[in-house]
mmCIF file of C-alpha atoms and ligand atoms in Angstrom:
data_model
loop_
_atom_site.group_PDB
_atom_site.id
_atom_site.type_symbol
_atom_site.label_atom_id
_atom_site.label_comp_id
_atom_site.label_asym_id
_atom_site.label_seq_id
_atom_site.Cartn_x
_atom_site.Cartn_y
_atom_site.Cartn_z
ATOM 1 C CA MET A 73 -125.566 45.938 85.932
ATOM 2 C CA ILE A 74 -122.410 46.303 83.897
ATOM 3 C CA ILE A 75 -119.000 46.121 85.535
ATOM 4 C CA GLY A 76 -116.171 48.117 83.951
ATOM 5 C CA ILE A 77 -112.536 47.097 84.338
ATOM 6 C CA GLU A 78 -109.664 49.371 83.310
ATOM 7 C CA THR A 79 -106.017 48.240 83.431
ATOM 8 C CA SER A 80 -104.509 49.666 80.243
ATOM 9 C CA CYS A 81 -101.601 51.477 81.896
ATOM 10 C CA ASP A 82 -100.790 52.200 85.550
ATOM 11 C CA ASP A 83 -104.229 52.727 87.091
ATOM 12 C CA THR A 84 -106.329 49.782 88.278
ATOM 13 C CA SER A 85 -109.938 50.850 88.223
ATOM 14 C CA VAL A 86 -113.339 49.209 88.642
ATOM 15 C CA ALA A 87 -116.840 50.665 88.220
ATOM 16 C CA LEU A 88 -120.392 49.348 88.422
ATOM 17 C CA VAL A 89 -123.275 51.003 86.594
ATOM 18 C CA ASP A 90 -126.885 49.890 86.490
ATOM 19 C CA MET A 91 -128.767 49.545 83.210
ATOM 20 C CA THR A 92 -129.908 53.174 83.346
ATOM 21 C CA GLY A 93 -126.238 54.226 83.531
ATOM 22 C CA ALA A 94 -126.406 55.264 87.214
ATOM 23 C CA VAL A 95 -123.104 54.809 89.056
ATOM 24 C CA LEU A 96 -123.179 52.205 91.843
ATOM 25 C CA PHE A 97 -119.425 52.077 92.488
ATOM 26 C CA HIS A 98 -116.265 53.641 91.109
ATOM 27 C CA ARG A 99 -112.714 53.477 92.396
ATOM 28 C CA ILE A 100 -109.307 54.190 90.890
ATOM 29 C CA HIS A 101 -106.265 52.611 92.490
ATOM 30 C CA SER A 102 -103.239 54.580 91.381
ATOM 31 C CA GLN A 103 -99.771 53.040 91.036
ATOM 32 C CA GLU A 104 -98.056 56.434 91.013
ATOM 33 C CA ASN A 105 -95.947 55.633 94.094
ATOM 34 C CA LEU A 106 -94.600 52.459 92.423
ATOM 35 C CA HIS A 107 -93.417 54.295 89.304
ATOM 36 C CA GLU A 108 -92.378 57.595 90.865
ATOM 37 C CA SER A 109 -88.699 56.703 91.340
ATOM 38 C CA PHE A 110 -88.457 55.713 87.643
ATOM 39 C CA GLY A 111 -90.056 58.967 86.413
ATOM 40 C CA GLY A 112 -92.409 56.972 84.182
ATOM 41 C CA VAL A 113 -94.437 53.759 84.000
ATOM 42 C CA VAL A 114 -92.494 50.473 84.121
ATOM 43 C CA PRO A 115 -94.697 47.988 82.212
ATOM 44 C CA GLU A 116 -93.756 44.833 84.164
ATOM 45 C CA VAL A 117 -94.267 46.598 87.504
ATOM 46 C CA ALA A 118 -97.655 47.891 86.256
ATOM 47 C CA SER A 119 -98.893 44.418 85.160
ATOM 48 C CA ARG A 120 -97.901 42.805 88.457
ATOM 49 C CA ALA A 121 -99.563 45.551 90.471
ATOM 50 C CA HIS A 122 -102.819 45.038 88.500
ATOM 51 C CA VAL A 123 -102.672 41.310 89.363
ATOM 52 C CA ASP A 124 -102.304 42.211 93.060
ATOM 53 C CA VAL A 125 -105.035 44.843 93.215
ATOM 54 C CA LEU A 126 -107.784 43.871 90.743
ATOM 55 C CA PRO A 127 -109.373 40.907 92.615
ATOM 56 C CA SER A 128 -109.758 42.864 95.868
ATOM 57 C CA LEU A 129 -111.044 45.946 94.029
ATOM 58 C CA VAL A 130 -113.759 43.858 92.325
ATOM 59 C CA ARG A 131 -114.716 42.266 95.677
ATOM 60 C CA GLU A 132 -114.905 45.773 97.161
ATOM 61 C CA ALA A 133 -117.158 46.914 94.273
ATOM 62 C CA PHE A 134 -119.763 44.246 95.093
ATOM 63 C CA SER A 135 -119.553 44.655 98.866
ATOM 64 C CA VAL A 136 -119.707 48.491 98.882
ATOM 65 C CA SER A 137 -122.601 48.567 96.385
ATOM 66 C CA ARG A 138 -124.305 45.626 98.158
ATOM 67 C CA THR A 139 -124.676 43.784 94.877
ATOM 68 C CA ARG A 140 -123.702 40.321 93.591
ATOM 69 C CA PRO A 141 -121.947 39.112 90.407
ATOM 70 C CA GLY A 142 -125.228 37.296 89.614
ATOM 71 C CA GLN A 143 -126.822 40.720 88.936
ATOM 72 C CA LEU A 144 -124.400 41.492 86.111
ATOM 73 C CA ALA A 145 -125.649 41.709 82.531
ATOM 74 C CA GLY A 146 -122.116 41.924 81.124
ATOM 75 C CA VAL A 147 -118.447 42.531 81.833
ATOM 76 C CA ALA A 148 -116.844 45.506 80.069
ATOM 77 C CA VAL A 149 -113.077 45.579 79.874
ATOM 78 C CA THR A 150 -110.527 47.828 78.199
ATOM 79 C CA ARG A 151 -109.238 46.011 75.173
ATOM 80 C CA GLY A 152 -106.728 48.611 74.061
ATOM 81 C CA PRO A 153 -104.716 50.501 73.180
ATOM 82 C CA GLY A 154 -102.367 50.268 76.120
ATOM 83 C CA LEU A 155 -99.473 48.324 77.622
ATOM 84 C CA LEU A 156 -99.785 44.719 76.493
ATOM 85 C CA GLY A 157 -99.135 43.108 79.882
ATOM 86 C CA SER A 158 -101.510 45.496 81.637
ATOM 87 C CA LEU A 159 -104.269 44.895 79.066
ATOM 88 C CA LEU A 160 -103.835 41.112 79.219
ATOM 89 C CA THR A 161 -104.162 41.207 83.005
ATOM 90 C CA GLY A 162 -107.506 43.027 82.873
ATOM 91 C CA MET A 163 -108.822 40.930 79.998
ATOM 92 C CA ALA A 164 -107.865 37.638 81.634
ATOM 93 C CA TYR A 165 -109.545 38.709 84.867
ATOM 94 C CA ALA A 166 -112.653 39.903 83.011
ATOM 95 C CA LYS A 167 -112.952 36.556 81.203
ATOM 96 C CA GLY A 168 -112.510 34.717 84.495
ATOM 97 C CA LEU A 169 -115.327 36.759 86.027
ATOM 98 C CA ALA A 170 -117.651 36.494 83.027
ATOM 99 C CA ALA A 171 -117.208 32.865 81.912
ATOM 100 C CA PRO A 172 -118.611 30.966 84.956
ATOM 101 C CA LEU A 173 -121.728 33.169 84.741
ATOM 102 C CA LYS A 174 -121.817 32.825 80.920
ATOM 103 C CA LEU A 175 -121.968 36.626 80.695
ATOM 104 C CA PRO A 176 -121.308 38.656 77.539
ATOM 105 C CA LEU A 177 -117.832 40.139 77.398
ATOM 106 C CA ILE A 178 -117.684 43.727 76.117
ATOM 107 C CA GLY A 179 -114.321 44.808 74.678
ATOM 108 C CA VAL A 180 -114.052 48.576 75.131
ATOM 109 C CA ASP A 181 -111.798 50.887 73.152
ATOM 110 C CA HIS A 182 -109.857 53.007 75.649
ATOM 111 C CA ILE A 183 -109.693 56.034 73.335
ATOM 112 C CA GLY A 184 -113.417 55.974 72.627
ATOM 113 C CA ALA A 185 -114.021 55.702 76.368
ATOM 114 C CA HIS A 186 -111.915 58.840 77.046
ATOM 115 C CA LEU A 187 -114.166 60.722 74.596
ATOM 116 C CA ARG A 188 -117.307 59.200 76.092
ATOM 117 C CA ALA A 189 -116.150 60.583 79.475
ATOM 118 C CA CYS A 190 -116.543 64.123 78.085
ATOM 119 C CA VAL A 191 -120.335 63.912 77.997
ATOM 120 C CA GLU A 192 -123.119 62.898 80.363
ATOM 121 C CA SER A 193 -124.948 61.088 77.576
ATOM 122 C CA ALA A 194 -123.632 59.739 74.269
ATOM 123 C CA ASP A 195 -126.564 61.564 72.579
ATOM 124 C CA GLU A 196 -124.570 64.788 73.031
ATOM 125 C CA ILE A 197 -122.058 63.512 70.448
ATOM 126 C CA ARG A 198 -123.969 64.449 67.327
ATOM 127 C CA GLY A 199 -123.637 66.689 64.294
ATOM 128 C CA LYS A 200 -120.112 67.426 63.165
ATOM 129 C CA ALA A 201 -117.883 66.429 66.049
ATOM 130 C CA ILE A 202 -114.134 66.417 66.616
ATOM 131 C CA GLY A 203 -112.467 64.564 69.495
ATOM 132 C CA LEU A 204 -109.014 65.101 70.974
ATOM 133 C CA VAL A 205 -107.574 62.459 73.297
ATOM 134 C CA ILE A 206 -104.538 63.888 75.026
ATOM 135 C CA SER A 207 -102.749 61.850 77.678
ATOM 136 C CA GLY A 208 -99.498 60.171 78.631
ATOM 137 C CA GLY A 209 -99.913 57.631 75.837
ATOM 138 C CA HIS A 210 -101.925 59.534 73.218
ATOM 139 C CA THR A 211 -102.292 62.776 71.374
ATOM 140 C CA HIS A 212 -104.882 61.746 68.808
ATOM 141 C CA LEU A 213 -107.430 63.785 66.940
ATOM 142 C CA PHE A 214 -110.577 62.209 65.470
ATOM 143 C CA ARG A 215 -113.555 63.167 63.406
ATOM 144 C CA ILE A 216 -116.746 61.568 64.692
ATOM 145 C CA ASP A 217 -119.506 61.382 62.093
ATOM 146 C CA LYS A 218 -121.377 58.495 63.680
ATOM 147 C CA TRP A 219 -120.569 57.708 67.306
ATOM 148 C CA PRO A 220 -118.819 55.454 68.365
ATOM 149 C CA GLU A 221 -116.895 55.250 65.076
ATOM 150 C CA LEU A 222 -113.708 57.325 65.179
ATOM 151 C CA ILE A 223 -111.958 58.544 62.062
ATOM 152 C CA LEU A 224 -108.329 59.299 62.830
ATOM 153 C CA LEU A 225 -107.370 62.751 61.524
ATOM 154 C CA SER A 226 -103.944 63.165 63.069
ATOM 155 C CA GLN A 227 -101.735 62.066 65.915
ATOM 156 C CA THR A 228 -98.355 62.682 67.440
ATOM 157 C CA VAL A 229 -95.434 61.598 65.296
ATOM 158 C CA ASP A 230 -93.261 60.997 68.371
ATOM 159 C CA ASP A 231 -94.053 61.547 72.069
ATOM 160 C CA ALA A 232 -97.495 62.171 73.544
ATOM 161 C CA ALA A 233 -98.209 65.532 75.202
ATOM 162 C CA GLY A 234 -98.325 63.917 78.657
ATOM 163 C CA GLU A 235 -94.865 62.425 78.075
ATOM 164 C CA ALA A 236 -93.537 65.920 77.358
ATOM 165 C CA PHE A 237 -94.961 67.070 80.725
ATOM 166 C CA ASP A 238 -93.588 63.980 82.499
ATOM 167 C CA LYS A 239 -90.102 64.268 80.977
ATOM 168 C CA GLY A 240 -89.987 68.029 81.615
ATOM 169 C CA ALA A 241 -90.896 67.439 85.260
ATOM 170 C CA LYS A 242 -88.154 64.821 85.556
ATOM 171 C CA ILE A 243 -85.582 67.294 84.195
ATOM 172 C CA LEU A 244 -86.738 69.862 86.774
ATOM 173 C CA GLY A 245 -86.651 67.310 89.589
ATOM 174 C CA LEU A 246 -90.416 67.529 90.095
ATOM 175 C CA SER A 247 -92.556 64.559 91.106
ATOM 176 C CA TYR A 248 -94.299 62.049 88.822
ATOM 177 C CA PRO A 249 -96.773 62.359 87.117
ATOM 178 C CA GLY A 250 -95.280 65.479 85.631
ATOM 179 C CA GLY A 251 -98.394 67.259 84.350
ATOM 180 C CA PRO A 252 -99.877 68.210 87.723
ATOM 181 C CA SER A 253 -96.389 69.042 89.131
ATOM 182 C CA ILE A 254 -95.535 71.320 86.199
ATOM 183 C CA GLN A 255 -98.927 73.036 86.455
ATOM 184 C CA LYS A 256 -98.479 73.615 90.208
ATOM 185 C CA GLU A 257 -94.896 74.858 89.830
ATOM 186 C CA ALA A 258 -95.888 77.150 86.939
ATOM 187 C CA LEU A 259 -98.453 78.878 89.169
ATOM 188 C CA ARG A 260 -95.600 80.120 91.367
ATOM 189 C CA ASN A 261 -93.838 81.835 88.461
ATOM 190 C CA THR A 262 -93.272 85.595 88.661
ATOM 191 C CA LEU A 263 -90.739 85.937 85.823
ATOM 192 C CA PRO A 264 -91.289 86.396 82.074
ATOM 193 C CA LEU A 265 -91.779 83.193 80.076
ATOM 194 C CA LEU A 266 -88.756 81.880 78.188
ATOM 195 C CA PRO A 267 -89.064 80.930 74.511
ATOM 196 C CA LEU A 268 -88.461 77.287 73.633
ATOM 197 C CA THR A 269 -86.847 77.331 70.226
ATOM 198 C CA ARG A 270 -86.822 74.147 68.228
ATOM 199 C CA LYS A 271 -85.909 73.326 64.661
ATOM 200 C CA ASN A 272 -88.681 73.008 62.066
ATOM 201 C CA ILE A 273 -91.230 70.489 63.204
ATOM 202 C CA ARG A 274 -91.336 67.809 60.547
ATOM 203 C CA THR A 275 -94.790 66.289 60.496
ATOM 204 C CA GLU A 276 -96.530 64.592 57.605
ATOM 205 C CA SER A 277 -99.632 66.713 57.987
ATOM 206 C CA PRO A 278 -100.109 70.248 59.394
ATOM 207 C CA TRP A 279 -102.454 68.650 61.926
ATOM 208 C CA ASP A 280 -99.957 66.148 63.312
ATOM 209 C CA PHE A 281 -98.397 66.816 66.706
ATOM 210 C CA SER A 282 -94.734 66.544 67.676
ATOM 211 C CA PHE A 283 -93.277 66.949 71.145
ATOM 212 C CA SER A 284 -89.811 65.367 71.049
ATOM 213 C CA GLY A 285 -88.063 68.507 69.709
ATOM 214 C CA LEU A 286 -89.698 70.480 72.493
ATOM 215 C CA LYS A 287 -88.256 68.101 75.042
ATOM 216 C CA THR A 288 -84.726 68.564 73.629
ATOM 217 C CA ALA A 289 -85.148 72.347 73.474
ATOM 218 C CA PHE A 290 -86.317 72.291 77.073
ATOM 219 C CA ALA A 291 -83.312 70.226 78.257
ATOM 220 C CA LEU A 292 -80.992 72.750 76.527
ATOM 221 C CA LEU A 293 -82.838 75.699 78.050
ATOM 222 C CA VAL A 294 -82.575 74.186 81.532
ATOM 223 C CA GLN A 295 -78.829 73.673 81.023
ATOM 224 C CA LYS A 296 -78.469 77.309 79.976
ATOM 225 C CA VAL A 297 -80.635 78.884 82.672
ATOM 226 C CA GLY A 298 -79.901 76.512 85.548
ATOM 227 C CA ILE A 299 -82.392 75.309 88.163
ATOM 228 C CA THR A 300 -82.828 77.649 91.154
ATOM 229 C CA PRO A 301 -85.886 78.266 93.384
ATOM 230 C CA LEU A 302 -86.631 81.281 91.159
ATOM 231 C CA THR A 303 -86.048 79.723 87.734
ATOM 232 C CA ARG A 304 -87.771 76.375 88.386
ATOM 233 C CA PRO A 305 -91.286 77.924 88.271
ATOM 234 C CA GLN A 306 -90.233 80.027 85.265
ATOM 235 C CA LEU A 307 -89.004 76.948 83.408
ATOM 236 C CA ALA A 308 -92.136 74.968 84.331
ATOM 237 C CA ALA A 309 -94.393 77.811 83.128
ATOM 238 C CA SER A 310 -92.396 78.130 79.887
ATOM 239 C CA LEU A 311 -92.686 74.415 79.146
ATOM 240 C CA GLN A 312 -96.408 74.378 79.914
ATOM 241 C CA GLN A 313 -96.913 77.374 77.644
ATOM 242 C CA ALA A 314 -94.952 75.744 74.786
ATOM 243 C CA ILE A 315 -96.831 72.423 75.004
ATOM 244 C CA VAL A 316 -100.237 74.105 75.187
ATOM 245 C CA SER A 317 -99.383 76.504 72.330
ATOM 246 C CA HIS A 318 -98.405 73.601 70.085
ATOM 247 C CA VAL A 319 -101.656 71.781 70.840
ATOM 248 C CA MET A 320 -103.663 74.973 70.264
ATOM 249 C CA ASP A 321 -101.913 75.653 66.955
ATOM 250 C CA ARG A 322 -103.146 72.256 65.693
ATOM 251 C CA MET A 323 -106.608 72.740 67.157
ATOM 252 C CA GLU A 324 -107.032 76.147 65.530
ATOM 253 C CA LYS A 325 -106.046 74.664 62.152
ATOM 254 C CA ILE A 326 -108.389 71.710 62.407
ATOM 255 C CA VAL A 327 -111.292 73.836 63.625
ATOM 256 C CA ALA A 328 -110.766 76.278 60.744
ATOM 257 C CA CYS A 329 -110.755 73.392 58.271
ATOM 258 C CA GLU A 330 -113.544 71.191 59.662
ATOM 259 C CA SER A 331 -115.829 73.745 61.380
ATOM 260 C CA PRO A 332 -117.049 71.234 63.967
ATOM 261 C CA GLU A 333 -120.226 71.844 65.953
ATOM 262 C CA VAL A 334 -118.925 69.914 68.945
ATOM 263 C CA LEU A 335 -115.380 69.502 70.291
ATOM 264 C CA LEU A 336 -114.660 66.772 72.848
ATOM 265 C CA VAL A 337 -111.376 66.810 74.768
ATOM 266 C CA GLY A 338 -110.434 63.990 77.165
ATOM 267 C CA GLY A 339 -107.407 62.161 78.597
ATOM 268 C CA GLY A 340 -105.128 63.044 81.521
ATOM 269 C CA VAL A 341 -103.663 66.223 79.968
ATOM 270 C CA SER A 342 -107.173 67.621 79.420
ATOM 271 C CA ALA A 343 -107.099 68.363 83.178
ATOM 272 C CA ASN A 344 -104.537 71.108 82.490
ATOM 273 C CA ALA A 345 -105.993 74.484 83.462
ATOM 274 C CA LEU A 346 -104.124 76.509 80.813
ATOM 275 C CA LEU A 347 -105.188 74.105 78.045
ATOM 276 C CA ARG A 348 -108.794 74.178 79.268
ATOM 277 C CA SER A 349 -108.931 77.972 79.255
ATOM 278 C CA ARG A 350 -107.338 78.224 75.790
ATOM 279 C CA LEU A 351 -109.832 75.660 74.447
ATOM 280 C CA GLU A 352 -112.692 77.609 76.001
ATOM 281 C CA GLU A 353 -111.500 80.776 74.240
ATOM 282 C CA LEU A 354 -111.316 78.904 70.928
ATOM 283 C CA ALA A 355 -114.802 77.431 71.371
ATOM 284 C CA LEU A 356 -116.219 80.856 72.183
ATOM 285 C CA ALA A 357 -114.534 82.458 69.167
ATOM 286 C CA CYS A 358 -115.783 79.730 66.803
ATOM 287 C CA GLY A 359 -119.247 79.232 68.281
ATOM 288 C CA MET A 360 -118.763 75.508 68.853
ATOM 289 C CA VAL A 361 -119.866 73.453 71.836
ATOM 290 C CA LEU A 362 -116.882 72.411 73.939
ATOM 291 C CA ARG A 363 -117.176 69.279 76.051
ATOM 292 C CA LEU A 364 -114.145 68.951 78.309
ATOM 293 C CA SER A 365 -113.832 65.808 80.355
ATOM 294 C CA PRO A 366 -114.738 66.510 83.999
ATOM 295 C CA ILE A 367 -111.358 66.630 85.790
ATOM 296 C CA PRO A 368 -111.886 63.470 87.925
ATOM 297 C CA LEU A 369 -112.675 61.522 84.729
ATOM 298 C CA ALA A 370 -109.853 62.994 82.595
ATOM 299 C CA ARG A 371 -107.354 60.397 83.827
ATOM 300 C CA ASP A 372 -107.709 56.678 83.204
ATOM 301 C CA ASN A 373 -110.778 55.357 84.982
ATOM 302 C CA ALA A 374 -113.239 52.469 84.824
ATOM 303 C CA LEU A 375 -116.389 54.586 84.876
ATOM 304 C CA MET A 376 -115.750 55.603 81.275
ATOM 305 C CA ILE A 377 -115.301 51.890 80.437
ATOM 306 C CA ALA A 378 -118.513 50.859 82.225
ATOM 307 C CA ARG A 379 -120.563 53.671 80.645
ATOM 308 C CA HIS A 380 -119.227 53.118 77.139
ATOM 309 C CA GLY A 381 -119.467 49.352 77.690
ATOM 310 C CA ARG A 382 -123.117 49.582 78.719
ATOM 311 C CA GLU A 383 -123.983 51.446 75.523
ATOM 312 C CA LEU A 384 -122.011 49.026 73.354
ATOM 313 C CA TYR A 385 -123.822 46.157 75.068
ATOM 314 C CA LEU A 386 -127.224 47.735 74.413
ATOM 315 C CA ALA A 387 -126.236 48.227 70.761
ATOM 316 C CA GLY A 388 -125.264 44.543 70.509
ATOM 317 C CA HIS A 389 -121.482 45.046 70.348
ATOM 318 C CA TYR A 390 -120.274 42.263 72.601
ATOM 319 C CA PHE A 391 -118.843 38.761 72.608
ATOM 320 C CA PRO A 392 -121.406 36.190 73.753
ATOM 321 C CA TYR A 393 -120.343 33.152 75.789
ATOM 322 C CA PRO A 394 -118.457 30.947 74.823
ATOM 323 C CA TYR A 395 -115.865 33.482 73.735
ATOM 324 C CA LYS A 396 -113.584 32.805 70.849
ATOM 325 C CA ALA A 397 -109.934 33.733 71.323
ATOM 326 C CA LEU A 398 -109.909 37.407 72.235
ATOM 327 C CA PHE A 399 -106.853 39.588 71.807
ATOM 328 C CA PRO A 400 -105.999 43.044 73.010
ATOM 329 C CA TYR A 401 -106.288 45.914 70.572
ATOM 330 C CA PRO A 402 -105.460 46.529 67.726
ATOM 331 C CA ARG A 403 -106.511 43.050 66.566
ATOM 332 C CA ASP A 404 -110.099 42.389 65.603
ATOM 333 C CA LEU A 405 -111.657 45.669 66.711
ATOM 334 C CA SER A 406 -113.565 46.249 63.492
ATOM 335 C CA ASP A 407 -116.783 45.519 65.365
ATOM 336 C CA VAL A 408 -116.576 48.652 67.464
ATOM 337 C CA ARG A 409 -114.958 51.261 65.278
ATOM 338 C CA SER A 410 -113.364 52.052 61.974
ATOM 339 C CA ARG A 411 -110.169 53.991 61.493
ATOM 340 C CA LYS A 412 -109.317 55.922 58.391
ATOM 341 C CA THR A 413 -106.695 58.573 58.033
ATOM 342 C CA PRO A 414 -107.807 61.382 55.745
ATOM 343 C CA ARG A 415 -105.321 64.192 55.288
ATOM 344 C CA PRO A 416 -106.031 67.874 54.807
ATOM 345 C CA SER A 417 -105.548 68.941 51.218
HETATM 346 O O1 KG4 B 575 -105.141 59.568 80.735
HETATM 347 P P1 KG4 B 575 -104.016 59.294 81.664
HETATM 348 O O2 KG4 B 575 -104.336 59.096 83.138
HETATM 349 O O3 KG4 B 575 -103.221 58.031 81.261
HETATM 350 C C1 KG4 B 575 -102.862 57.715 79.951
HETATM 351 O O4 KG4 B 575 -103.713 57.105 79.234
HETATM 352 O O5 KG4 B 575 -101.731 58.098 79.598
HETATM 353 O O6 KG4 B 575 -102.966 60.504 81.480
HETATM 354 C C2 KG4 B 575 -101.810 60.607 82.251
HETATM 355 C C3 KG4 B 575 -101.022 61.796 81.748
HETATM 356 C C4 KG4 B 575 -99.660 61.953 82.433
HETATM 357 O O7 KG4 B 575 -98.684 62.145 81.446
HETATM 358 C C5 KG4 B 575 -99.841 63.182 83.302
HETATM 359 O O8 KG4 B 575 -98.630 63.909 83.505
HETATM 360 C C6 KG4 B 575 -100.828 63.991 82.485
HETATM 361 O O9 KG4 B 575 -101.742 63.018 81.998
HETATM 362 N N1 KG4 B 575 -101.557 64.974 83.304
HETATM 363 C C7 KG4 B 575 -101.474 66.313 83.113
HETATM 364 C C8 KG4 B 575 -102.255 66.927 84.123
HETATM 365 N N2 KG4 B 575 -102.817 65.928 84.879
HETATM 366 C C9 KG4 B 575 -102.376 64.750 84.354
HETATM 367 N N3 KG4 B 575 -100.792 67.042 82.203
HETATM 368 C C10 KG4 B 575 -100.872 68.384 82.280
HETATM 369 N N4 KG4 B 575 -101.583 69.033 83.230
HETATM 370 C C11 KG4 B 575 -102.297 68.360 84.161
HETATM 371 N N5 KG4 B 575 -102.993 69.016 85.079
HETATM 372 ZN ZN1 ZN B 576 -105.889 56.900 78.886
#
């Protein structure tokens, strides 16, 4: 078996898969209630909560699946990117679990794992593929010529898309995390959508994303319109529309330029229903295969770490015991992926 441990941000998650990839256990312990009053993740609170929860979650994994640590072939753990304290917590625990059993330690790239969550089998990532990871921490677009190597094509120059949802929700007095609250509120809208005007978006490449101007434009719009039971859904729907339109503008450009055969979209924001339907329309129009992350696996989870970790282990990408000093991403990750940043001409 491979155990997967995910603690890169505010979810503590553990999964067990057997060597065929079958799931023996998977649980996500959310810290949402701890961060709710702050309207965003507080790193120190997140790290301490991982320390509290992880040992009991791992014990639960073995007892529920009726397995023992002695049956493990390796320990897969998120190595980054993420909050440093949160990553260190998971990595320290993973080393503590692996070392007495002299097990291989598998450092898993969180972004690659989000893309891996989009498919049942990694074999589906073939031909010309593009991957979008869109979450509270990332809005990153990759070309994938040879899985699991990711070639960075573009990214956000400021906030991530999920942050724009979270900040918008905070302005409207909606609960954290903001994405699901904005989506729910937007469904109640009966009024026309309001335009969110922002100054020219200054990005280095036409594929880069930018959300901070949108956030400012939204704050100004809210000031102008005011929050009432009638305008709150209208404002939520207008923000959702603006965020999704910006993402789709970039996706249409990249698809026109790269003509991918497969498009993978993962990360928490990929659960958004409007974004999913717009991506489906694009895929249909361009004749490409769209692989959206199943909604339960769009958010941070350890199953994606265990599955990706198992495949990395089988391909020989792991640290054998005794481990040399191991650091969180971005240090020393050349063994699992390469990053280049080509620009459109
Ligand atoms: O992948 P994830 O769990 O954690 C990070 O790696 O960031 O993503 C969390 C983000 C939050 O910003 C949350 O508001 C957003 O995903 N999110 C959504 C939806 N569900 C979660 N955004 C828009 N629509 C949703 N339905
Ligand atoms: Zn994530």
